[in-house]
PDB file of C-alpha atoms in Angstrom:
ATOM      1  CA  MET T   1     -74.879  -8.106 -31.914  1.00 44.00           C
ATOM      2  CA  ALA T   2     -76.607  -5.338 -30.008  1.00 45.00           C
ATOM      3  CA  PRO T   3     -74.563  -2.266 -29.210  1.00 49.00           C
ATOM      4  CA  PRO T   4     -73.565  -1.784 -25.578  1.00 50.00           C
ATOM      5  CA  THR T   5     -75.898   0.441 -23.624  1.00 47.00           C
ATOM      6  CA  ASN T   6     -73.259   2.022 -21.410  1.00 57.00           C
ATOM      7  CA  ARG T   7     -70.020   3.198 -22.938  1.00 57.00           C
ATOM      8  CA  PRO T   8     -67.016   4.090 -20.777  1.00 56.00           C
ATOM      9  CA  LEU T   9     -66.617   7.808 -20.177  1.00 52.00           C
ATOM     10  CA  PHE T  10     -63.431   7.987 -22.256  1.00 53.00           C
ATOM     11  CA  ARG T  11     -65.302   6.476 -25.244  1.00 57.00           C
ATOM     12  CA  ARG T  12     -67.940   9.185 -24.983  1.00 57.00           C
ATOM     13  CA  ILE T  13     -65.303  11.945 -24.880  1.00 63.00           C
ATOM     14  CA  PHE T  14     -62.515  10.510 -27.040  1.00 71.00           C
ATOM     15  CA  SER T  15     -62.636   9.279 -30.613  1.00 84.00           C
ATOM     16  CA  TRP T  16     -59.852   8.587 -33.103  1.00 84.00           C
ATOM     17  CA  TYR T  17     -61.184  11.065 -35.689  1.00 89.00           C
ATOM     18  CA  LEU T  18     -60.199  13.908 -33.347  1.00 92.00           C
ATOM     19  CA  PHE T  19     -56.510  13.335 -34.121  1.00 94.00           C
ATOM     20  CA  PRO T  20     -56.601  14.382 -37.816  1.00 94.00           C
ATOM     21  CA  ILE T  21     -58.801  17.350 -36.907  1.00 94.00           C
ATOM     22  CA  PHE T  22     -56.547  18.554 -34.104  1.00 95.00           C
ATOM     23  CA  GLY T  23     -53.360  17.845 -36.052  1.00 95.00           C
ATOM     24  CA  SER T  24     -54.613  19.776 -39.081  1.00 95.00           C
ATOM     25  CA  ILE T  25     -55.648  22.768 -36.968  1.00 96.00           C
ATOM     26  CA  VAL T  26     -52.265  22.858 -35.243  1.00 96.00           C
ATOM     27  CA  TRP T  27     -50.350  22.485 -38.523  1.00 96.00           C
ATOM     28  CA  VAL T  28     -52.286  25.196 -40.365  1.00 95.00           C
ATOM     29  CA  GLY T  29     -52.052  27.434 -37.290  1.00 95.00           C
ATOM     30  CA  THR T  30     -48.286  26.920 -37.195  1.00 95.00           C
ATOM     31  CA  LEU T  31     -47.892  27.744 -40.885  1.00 95.00           C
ATOM     32  CA  LEU T  32     -50.108  30.826 -40.594  1.00 95.00           C
ATOM     33  CA  GLY T  33     -48.205  31.981 -37.518  1.00 94.00           C
ATOM     34  CA  LEU T  34     -44.905  31.758 -39.387  1.00 93.00           C
ATOM     35  CA  LEU T  35     -46.252  33.411 -42.543  1.00 93.00           C
ATOM     36  CA  ILE T  36     -47.974  36.259 -40.697  1.00 94.00           C
ATOM     37  CA  ASP T  37     -44.867  36.910 -38.598  1.00 91.00           C
ATOM     38  CA  TRP T  38     -42.755  37.176 -41.758  1.00 90.00           C
ATOM     39  CA  ILE T  39     -45.233  39.493 -43.497  1.00 92.00           C
ATOM     40  CA  VAL T  40     -45.731  41.734 -40.454  1.00 91.00           C
ATOM     41  CA  ALA T  41     -41.961  41.993 -40.040  1.00 86.00           C
ATOM     42  CA  GLY T  42     -41.780  43.450 -43.553  1.00 86.00           C
ATOM     43  CA  SER T  43     -40.748  40.280 -45.412  1.00 85.00           C
ATOM     44  CA  PRO T  44     -37.124  40.443 -44.213  1.00 86.00           C
ATOM     45  CA  HIS T  45     -34.211  38.653 -45.849  1.00 83.00           C
ATOM     46  CA  TYR T  46     -33.033  36.164 -43.212  1.00 81.00           C
ATOM     47  CA  PRO T  47     -29.387  35.033 -42.874  1.00 82.00           C
ATOM     48  CA  SER T  48     -30.367  31.473 -43.820  1.00 78.00           C
ATOM     49  CA  MET T  49     -31.756  32.573 -47.192  1.00 79.00           C
ATOM     50  CA  ASP T  50     -29.335  31.429 -49.909  1.00 70.00           C
ATOM     51  CA  SER T  51     -29.073  34.506 -52.107  1.00 64.00           C
ATOM     52  CA  GLU T  52     -29.816  38.213 -52.164  1.00 64.00           C
ATOM     53  CA  GLY T  53     -32.210  37.580 -55.040  1.00 75.00           C
ATOM     54  CA  GLN T  54     -34.426  35.384 -52.858  1.00 81.00           C
ATOM     55  CA  THR T  55     -37.473  37.392 -51.841  1.00 86.00           C
ATOM     56  CA  VAL T  56     -39.762  34.556 -50.695  1.00 88.00           C
ATOM     57  CA  ALA T  57     -38.750  32.839 -47.461  1.00 89.00           C
ATOM     58  CA  TYR T  58     -38.873  29.084 -47.037  1.00 89.00           C
ATOM     59  CA  ILE T  59     -40.864  27.814 -44.068  1.00 92.00           C
ATOM     60  CA  SER T  60     -37.566  26.758 -42.508  1.00 89.00           C
ATOM     61  CA  ASP T  61     -36.062  30.238 -42.946  1.00 89.00           C
ATOM     62  CA  ILE T  62     -38.780  31.809 -40.815  1.00 92.00           C
ATOM     63  CA  ALA T  63     -38.850  28.864 -38.396  1.00 90.00           C
ATOM     64  CA  ALA T  64     -35.126  29.270 -37.683  1.00 87.00           C
ATOM     65  CA  GLU T  65     -35.692  32.681 -36.120  1.00 86.00           C
ATOM     66  CA  PHE T  66     -37.847  33.988 -33.265  1.00 86.00           C
ATOM     67  CA  LEU T  67     -40.719  31.527 -33.788  1.00 89.00           C
ATOM     68  CA  LYS T  68     -38.572  28.384 -33.696  1.00 92.00           C
ATOM     69  CA  PRO T  69     -40.307  27.155 -30.468  1.00 93.00           C
ATOM     70  CA  LEU T  70     -43.682  27.488 -32.230  1.00 93.00           C
ATOM     71  CA  PHE T  71     -42.436  25.429 -35.169  1.00 94.00           C
ATOM     72  CA  ILE T  72     -41.024  22.699 -32.932  1.00 95.00           C
ATOM     73  CA  ALA T  73     -44.260  22.499 -30.946  1.00 96.00           C
ATOM     74  CA  GLY T  74     -46.441  22.555 -34.057  1.00 95.00           C
ATOM     75  CA  ALA T  75     -44.320  19.971 -35.873  1.00 95.00           C
ATOM     76  CA  SER T  76     -44.315  17.677 -32.836  1.00 96.00           C
ATOM     77  CA  VAL T  77     -48.077  17.792 -32.296  1.00 96.00           C
ATOM     78  CA  THR T  78     -48.789  17.363 -36.008  1.00 96.00           C
ATOM     79  CA  SER T  79     -46.432  14.377 -36.235  1.00 95.00           C
ATOM     80  CA  VAL T  80     -48.038  12.624 -33.275  1.00 96.00           C
ATOM     81  CA  CYS T  81     -51.550  13.252 -34.626  1.00 95.00           C
ATOM     82  CA  PHE T  82     -50.530  12.004 -38.084  1.00 95.00           C
ATOM     83  CA  ILE T  83     -49.129   8.759 -36.673  1.00 95.00           C
ATOM     84  CA  LEU T  84     -52.115   8.208 -34.379  1.00 95.00           C
ATOM     85  CA  SER T  85     -54.553   8.798 -37.259  1.00 94.00           C
ATOM     86  CA  LEU T  86     -53.086   5.861 -39.160  1.00 94.00           C
ATOM     87  CA  PHE T  87     -52.735   3.745 -36.040  1.00 93.00           C
ATOM     88  CA  GLY T  88     -56.367   4.521 -35.197  1.00 91.00           C
ATOM     89  CA  ALA T  89     -57.549   3.234 -38.569  1.00 90.00           C
ATOM     90  CA  ARG T  90     -55.535   0.018 -38.065  1.00 90.00           C
ATOM     91  CA  TRP T  91     -56.921  -0.443 -34.546  1.00 88.00           C
ATOM     92  CA  LEU T  92     -60.543   0.198 -35.535  1.00 89.00           C
ATOM     93  CA  ARG T  93     -60.291  -2.243 -38.451  1.00 86.00           C
ATOM     94  CA  HIS T  94     -58.727  -4.851 -36.175  1.00 80.00           C
ATOM     95  CA  ARG T  95     -61.538  -4.392 -33.637  1.00 81.00           C
ATOM     96  CA  GLY T  96     -64.230  -4.560 -36.300  1.00 77.00           C
ATOM     97  CA  ARG T  97     -65.467  -1.049 -35.583  1.00 82.00           C
ATOM     98  CA  ILE T  98     -64.970   0.002 -39.216  1.00 82.00           C
ATOM     99  CA  ILE T  99     -64.771  -2.189 -42.343  1.00 80.00           C
ATOM    100  CA  PRO T 100     -61.957  -4.643 -41.524  1.00 80.00           C
ATOM    101  CA  ASN T 101     -59.047  -5.796 -43.637  1.00 79.00           C
ATOM    102  CA  THR T 102     -59.817  -8.926 -45.631  1.00 82.00           C
ATOM    103  CA  SER T 103     -56.309 -10.077 -46.600  1.00 84.00           C
ATOM    104  CA  LEU T 104     -52.716 -10.235 -45.393  1.00 89.00           C
ATOM    105  CA  ALA T 105     -51.668  -7.828 -48.161  1.00 89.00           C
ATOM    106  CA  GLN T 106     -54.012  -5.158 -46.811  1.00 88.00           C
ATOM    107  CA  ARG T 107     -52.535  -5.539 -43.329  1.00 91.00           C
ATOM    108  CA  VAL T 108     -49.003  -5.348 -44.710  1.00 93.00           C
ATOM    109  CA  PHE T 109     -49.847  -2.150 -46.615  1.00 93.00           C
ATOM    110  CA  SER T 110     -51.351  -0.750 -43.405  1.00 92.00           C
ATOM    111  CA  PHE T 111     -48.166  -1.445 -41.453  1.00 94.00           C
ATOM    112  CA  VAL T 112     -46.089   0.081 -44.255  1.00 95.00           C
ATOM    113  CA  ALA T 113     -48.260   3.216 -44.012  1.00 94.00           C
ATOM    114  CA  ILE T 114     -47.836   3.396 -40.219  1.00 95.00           C
ATOM    115  CA  THR T 115     -44.078   2.830 -40.459  1.00 95.00           C
ATOM    116  CA  GLY T 116     -43.771   5.543 -43.098  1.00 95.00           C
ATOM    117  CA  ALA T 117     -45.784   7.900 -40.885  1.00 94.00           C
ATOM    118  CA  ILE T 118     -43.465   7.218 -37.941  1.00 96.00           C
ATOM    119  CA  VAL T 119     -40.369   7.850 -40.067  1.00 96.00           C
ATOM    120  CA  GLY T 120     -41.893  10.993 -41.569  1.00 94.00           C
ATOM    121  CA  GLY T 121     -43.102  12.238 -38.180  1.00 95.00           C
ATOM    122  CA  VAL T 122     -39.677  11.781 -36.592  1.00 96.00           C
ATOM    123  CA  GLY T 123     -38.129  13.532 -39.595  1.00 95.00           C
ATOM    124  CA  LEU T 124     -40.497  16.493 -39.194  1.00 95.00           C
ATOM    125  CA  ILE T 125     -39.705  16.863 -35.493  1.00 95.00           C
ATOM    126  CA  LEU T 126     -35.955  16.644 -36.061  1.00 95.00           C
ATOM    127  CA  LEU T 127     -35.936  19.093 -38.978  1.00 93.00           C
ATOM    128  CA  SER T 128     -37.742  21.586 -36.755  1.00 93.00           C
ATOM    129  CA  ILE T 129     -35.059  21.167 -34.073  1.00 93.00           C
ATOM    130  CA  PHE T 130     -32.061  21.212 -36.425  1.00 92.00           C
ATOM    131  CA  ASP T 131     -32.962  24.447 -38.183  1.00 87.00           C
ATOM    132  CA  THR T 132     -31.586  25.546 -41.515  1.00 85.00           C
ATOM    133  CA  LYS T 133     -29.739  28.542 -40.035  1.00 83.00           C
ATOM    134  CA  ARG T 134     -27.475  26.582 -37.654  1.00 86.00           C
ATOM    135  CA  HIS T 135     -27.576  23.041 -39.066  1.00 88.00           C
ATOM    136  CA  LYS T 136     -28.272  23.436 -42.766  1.00 86.00           C
ATOM    137  CA  THR T 137     -27.019  20.042 -43.981  1.00 89.00           C
ATOM    138  CA  THR T 138     -28.646  18.116 -41.108  1.00 92.00           C
ATOM    139  CA  HIS T 139     -31.874  20.053 -41.637  1.00 90.00           C
ATOM    140  CA  ARG T 140     -32.006  19.043 -45.301  1.00 89.00           C
ATOM    141  CA  VAL T 141     -31.315  15.404 -44.443  1.00 93.00           C
ATOM    142  CA  PHE T 142     -34.290  15.329 -42.077  1.00 94.00           C
ATOM    143  CA  LEU T 143     -36.387  17.245 -44.611  1.00 92.00           C
ATOM    144  CA  THR T 144     -35.686  14.414 -47.060  1.00 92.00           C
ATOM    145  CA  VAL T 145     -36.552  11.852 -44.377  1.00 95.00           C
ATOM    146  CA  PHE T 146     -39.845  13.640 -43.697  1.00 94.00           C
ATOM    147  CA  CYS T 147     -40.831  13.797 -47.378  1.00 92.00           C
ATOM    148  CA  ALA T 148     -39.829  10.177 -48.019  1.00 93.00           C
ATOM    149  CA  GLY T 149     -41.682   8.959 -44.927  1.00 94.00           C
ATOM    150  CA  VAL T 150     -44.891  10.775 -45.848  1.00 93.00           C
ATOM    151  CA  LEU T 151     -44.755   9.512 -49.441  1.00 93.00           C
ATOM    152  CA  VAL T 152     -44.150   5.903 -48.328  1.00 94.00           C
ATOM    153  CA  SER T 153     -46.985   6.240 -45.821  1.00 93.00           C
ATOM    154  CA  ALA T 154     -49.313   7.677 -48.457  1.00 92.00           C
ATOM    155  CA  LEU T 155     -48.398   4.922 -50.934  1.00 94.00           C
ATOM    156  CA  GLY T 156     -49.057   2.223 -48.319  1.00 93.00           C
ATOM    157  CA  THR T 157     -52.398   3.809 -47.479  1.00 92.00           C
ATOM    158  CA  VAL T 158     -53.418   4.095 -51.137  1.00 92.00           C
ATOM    159  CA  LEU T 159     -52.553   0.430 -51.781  1.00 92.00           C
ATOM    160  CA  GLU T 160     -54.419  -0.706 -48.668  1.00 91.00           C
ATOM    161  CA  TYR T 161     -57.534   1.254 -49.626  1.00 87.00           C
ATOM    162  CA  TRP T 162     -57.261   0.047 -53.222  1.00 88.00           C
ATOM    163  CA  ARG T 163     -57.486  -3.554 -52.034  1.00 86.00           C
ATOM    164  CA  LEU T 164     -60.199  -2.716 -49.500  1.00 83.00           C
ATOM    165  CA  GLU T 165     -62.279  -0.980 -52.149  1.00 74.00           C
ATOM    166  CA  HIS T 166     -61.742  -3.938 -54.494  1.00 74.00           C
ATOM    167  CA  HIS T 167     -63.235  -6.311 -51.896  1.00 72.00           C
ATOM    168  CA  HIS T 168     -66.059  -3.934 -50.901  1.00 72.00           C
ATOM    169  CA  ARG T 169     -67.130  -2.272 -54.131  1.00 68.00           C
ATOM    170  CA  TRP T 170     -70.538  -1.539 -52.598  1.00 70.00           C
ATOM    171  CA  SER T 171     -68.926   0.935 -50.174  1.00 71.00           C
ATOM    172  CA  ARG T 172     -69.039   4.422 -51.625  1.00 77.00           C
ATOM    173  CA  ALA T 173     -67.092   5.781 -48.655  1.00 75.00           C
ATOM    174  CA  LEU T 174     -64.169   3.435 -49.324  1.00 80.00           C
ATOM    175  CA  LYS T 175     -64.218   4.364 -53.012  1.00 82.00           C
ATOM    176  CA  TRP T 176     -64.249   8.071 -52.152  1.00 83.00           C
ATOM    177  CA  SER T 177     -61.468   7.621 -49.601  1.00 84.00           C
ATOM    178  CA  PHE T 178     -59.301   5.629 -51.999  1.00 84.00           C
ATOM    179  CA  TRP T 179     -59.543   8.156 -54.822  1.00 88.00           C
ATOM    180  CA  THR T 180     -59.024  11.102 -52.466  1.00 88.00           C
ATOM    181  CA  LYS T 181     -55.836   9.600 -51.066  1.00 88.00           C
ATOM    182  CA  ALA T 182     -54.653   8.544 -54.529  1.00 91.00           C
ATOM    183  CA  VAL T 183     -55.017  12.118 -55.801  1.00 92.00           C
ATOM    184  CA  PHE T 184     -53.226  13.515 -52.763  1.00 90.00           C
ATOM    185  CA  PHE T 185     -50.386  11.005 -53.246  1.00 91.00           C
ATOM    186  CA  VAL T 186     -49.910  11.920 -56.913  1.00 93.00           C
ATOM    187  CA  VAL T 187     -50.032  15.665 -56.136  1.00 93.00           C
ATOM    188  CA  GLU T 188     -47.643  15.357 -53.171  1.00 90.00           C
ATOM    189  CA  LEU T 189     -45.218  13.239 -55.225  1.00 92.00           C
ATOM    190  CA  GLY T 190     -45.248  15.785 -58.030  1.00 94.00           C
ATOM    191  CA  LEU T 191     -44.719  18.670 -55.613  1.00 93.00           C
ATOM    192  CA  ALA T 192     -41.901  16.831 -53.805  1.00 91.00           C
ATOM    193  CA  ILE T 193     -40.101  16.195 -57.096  1.00 93.00           C
ATOM    194  CA  ALA T 194     -40.597  19.811 -58.194  1.00 93.00           C
ATOM    195  CA  PHE T 195     -39.343  21.044 -54.820  1.00 90.00           C
ATOM    196  CA  GLY T 196     -36.224  18.863 -55.016  1.00 88.00           C
ATOM    197  CA  VAL T 197     -35.418  20.051 -58.538  1.00 91.00           C
ATOM    198  CA  LEU T 198     -35.939  23.726 -57.666  1.00 89.00           C
ATOM    199  CA  LEU T 199     -33.830  23.372 -54.515  1.00 83.00           C
ATOM    200  CA  HIS T 200     -31.029  21.726 -56.486  1.00 82.00           C
ATOM    201  CA  GLU T 201     -31.182  24.396 -59.195  1.00 82.00           C
ATOM    202  CA  GLN T 202     -31.235  27.096 -56.482  1.00 81.00           C
ATOM    203  CA  LYS T 203     -34.426  28.625 -57.844  1.00 87.00           C
ATOM    204  CA  ASN T 204     -35.310  29.664 -54.344  1.00 84.00           C
ATOM    205  CA  ASN T 205     -38.370  31.862 -54.857  1.00 89.00           C
ATOM    206  CA  ALA T 206     -40.182  29.165 -56.833  1.00 90.00           C
ATOM    207  CA  GLY T 207     -38.889  26.508 -54.426  1.00 89.00           C
ATOM    208  CA  ALA T 208     -40.212  28.392 -51.414  1.00 90.00           C
ATOM    209  CA  ILE T 209     -43.656  28.762 -52.987  1.00 93.00           C
ATOM    210  CA  VAL T 210     -43.767  25.039 -53.807  1.00 93.00           C
ATOM    211  CA  GLU T 211     -42.754  24.239 -50.217  1.00 92.00           C
ATOM    212  CA  TRP T 212     -45.634  26.293 -48.790  1.00 94.00           C
ATOM    213  CA  VAL T 213     -48.091  24.649 -51.189  1.00 94.00           C
ATOM    214  CA  THR T 214     -46.776  21.172 -50.333  1.00 92.00           C
ATOM    215  CA  ALA T 215     -47.207  21.839 -46.621  1.00 92.00           C
ATOM    216  CA  LEU T 216     -50.820  22.909 -47.138  1.00 91.00           C
ATOM    217  CA  VAL T 217     -51.599  19.896 -49.342  1.00 91.00           C
ATOM    218  CA  PHE T 218     -50.305  17.667 -46.542  1.00 91.00           C
ATOM    219  CA  THR T 219     -53.045  19.185 -44.374  1.00 91.00           C
ATOM    220  CA  GLY T 220     -55.677  17.973 -46.822  1.00 88.00           C
ATOM    221  CA  TYR T 221     -54.212  14.478 -46.764  1.00 89.00           C
ATOM    222  CA  LEU T 222     -54.349  14.409 -42.965  1.00 92.00           C
ATOM    223  CA  LEU T 223     -57.944  15.663 -42.982  1.00 91.00           C
ATOM    224  CA  SER T 224     -58.999  12.836 -45.312  1.00 90.00           C
ATOM    225  CA  PHE T 225     -58.644  10.391 -42.400  1.00 91.00           C
ATOM    226  CA  ILE T 226     -61.565  12.025 -40.588  1.00 90.00           C
ATOM    227  CA  PHE T 227     -64.045  10.239 -42.850  1.00 85.00           C
ATOM    228  CA  ASP T 228     -62.282   6.892 -42.358  1.00 87.00           C
ATOM    229  CA  LEU T 229     -62.276   7.180 -38.567  1.00 89.00           C
ATOM    230  CA  LEU T 230     -65.669   8.834 -38.088  1.00 85.00           C
ATOM    231  CA  PRO T 231     -67.795   5.626 -38.225  1.00 81.00           C
ATOM    232  CA  GLY T 232     -65.726   4.242 -35.338  1.00 77.00           C
ATOM    233  CA  ALA T 233     -67.065   6.975 -33.063  1.00 72.00           C
ATOM    234  CA  LYS T 234     -70.476   5.265 -32.781  1.00 76.00           C
ATOM    235  CA  SER T 235     -69.771   1.645 -33.692  1.00 70.00           C
ATOM    236  CA  HIS T 236     -69.043  -1.099 -31.183  1.00 69.00           C
ATOM    237  CA  THR T 237     -66.442  -3.855 -31.214  1.00 72.00           C
ATOM    238  CA  GLY T 238     -67.146  -6.488 -33.848  1.00 63.00           C
ATOM    239  CA  GLU T 239     -69.960  -4.565 -35.541  1.00 64.00           C
ATOM    240  CA  PHE T 240     -68.261  -4.740 -38.954  1.00 67.00           C
ATOM    241  CA  LYS T 241     -66.616  -8.157 -38.551  1.00 68.00           C
ATOM    242  CA  ASP T 242     -69.236  -9.889 -40.665  1.00 62.00           C
ATOM    243  CA  VAL T 243     -69.459  -6.928 -42.995  1.00 55.00           C
ATOM    244  CA  GLU T 244     -71.275  -8.781 -45.800  1.00 53.00           C
ATOM    245  CA  LYS T 245     -74.295  -9.227 -43.537  1.00 52.00           C
ATOM    246  CA  LEU T 246     -74.353  -5.485 -43.023  1.00 52.00           C
ATOM    247  CA  ARG T 247     -74.098  -4.746 -46.726  1.00 55.00           C
ATOM    248  CA  PRO T 248     -77.812  -4.139 -47.470  1.00 46.00           C
ATOM    249  CA  GLN T 249     -78.178  -1.848 -44.435  1.00 50.00           C
ATOM    250  CA  SER T 250     -74.797  -0.102 -44.852  1.00 45.00           C
ATOM    251  CA  ALA T 251     -74.649   0.512 -48.582  1.00 43.00           C
ATOM    252  CA  HIS T 252     -74.213   4.207 -47.895  1.00 42.00           C
ATOM    253  CA  TYR T 253     -71.030   3.509 -45.939  1.00 40.00           C
TER     254      TYR T 253
END
């Protein structure tokens, strides 16, 4: 099939890979804004901090103060971009613009990943609204929802890419993407468990540090979708439908 000669204007301007890029920039910018504000203010001890011995603020401690609108905006944009990144991969595979799914199990894993992203995204937005200073219990509930949603989404994605890579072992990009996401999932799971234990044991300084690290690792996971979505920027509908015929020419993909 020959590629179309004239693409619609929106196809020339818009591409799905822009969502993980934009979402990552917004998320890192939000985190840096909160951290810089806290440092410039002299690393104050906020009312929401659990003990006088806590010297490192949680993200939520800073976000419950003056920069709460920034956190809500940043969390909302990041959540939407995260969800659309996974939806974009599903759509491009369905349209045959990137290597398509080859089994029902892969599609099920994809929908699990999207559902987890929606749950996690909603949790992130709500935890930014119900801050830890005024709604501590509710905030922690939505923090748990966010972490669980992201982990379920990551697990679904890893399983989908595991099966994809199994059916397309010639694709180095799929192999790279699978292992990258698998590593991120294991690291995020370990950090989430460590964070929960430290929070329960009220080891707040260590817990706060782990929370900041976890948030930054999430950025790397979101960025990993750029390489999955990038081929869809130039491909046309159905180009990868009969992917085995493309194998000799596309071994690098």
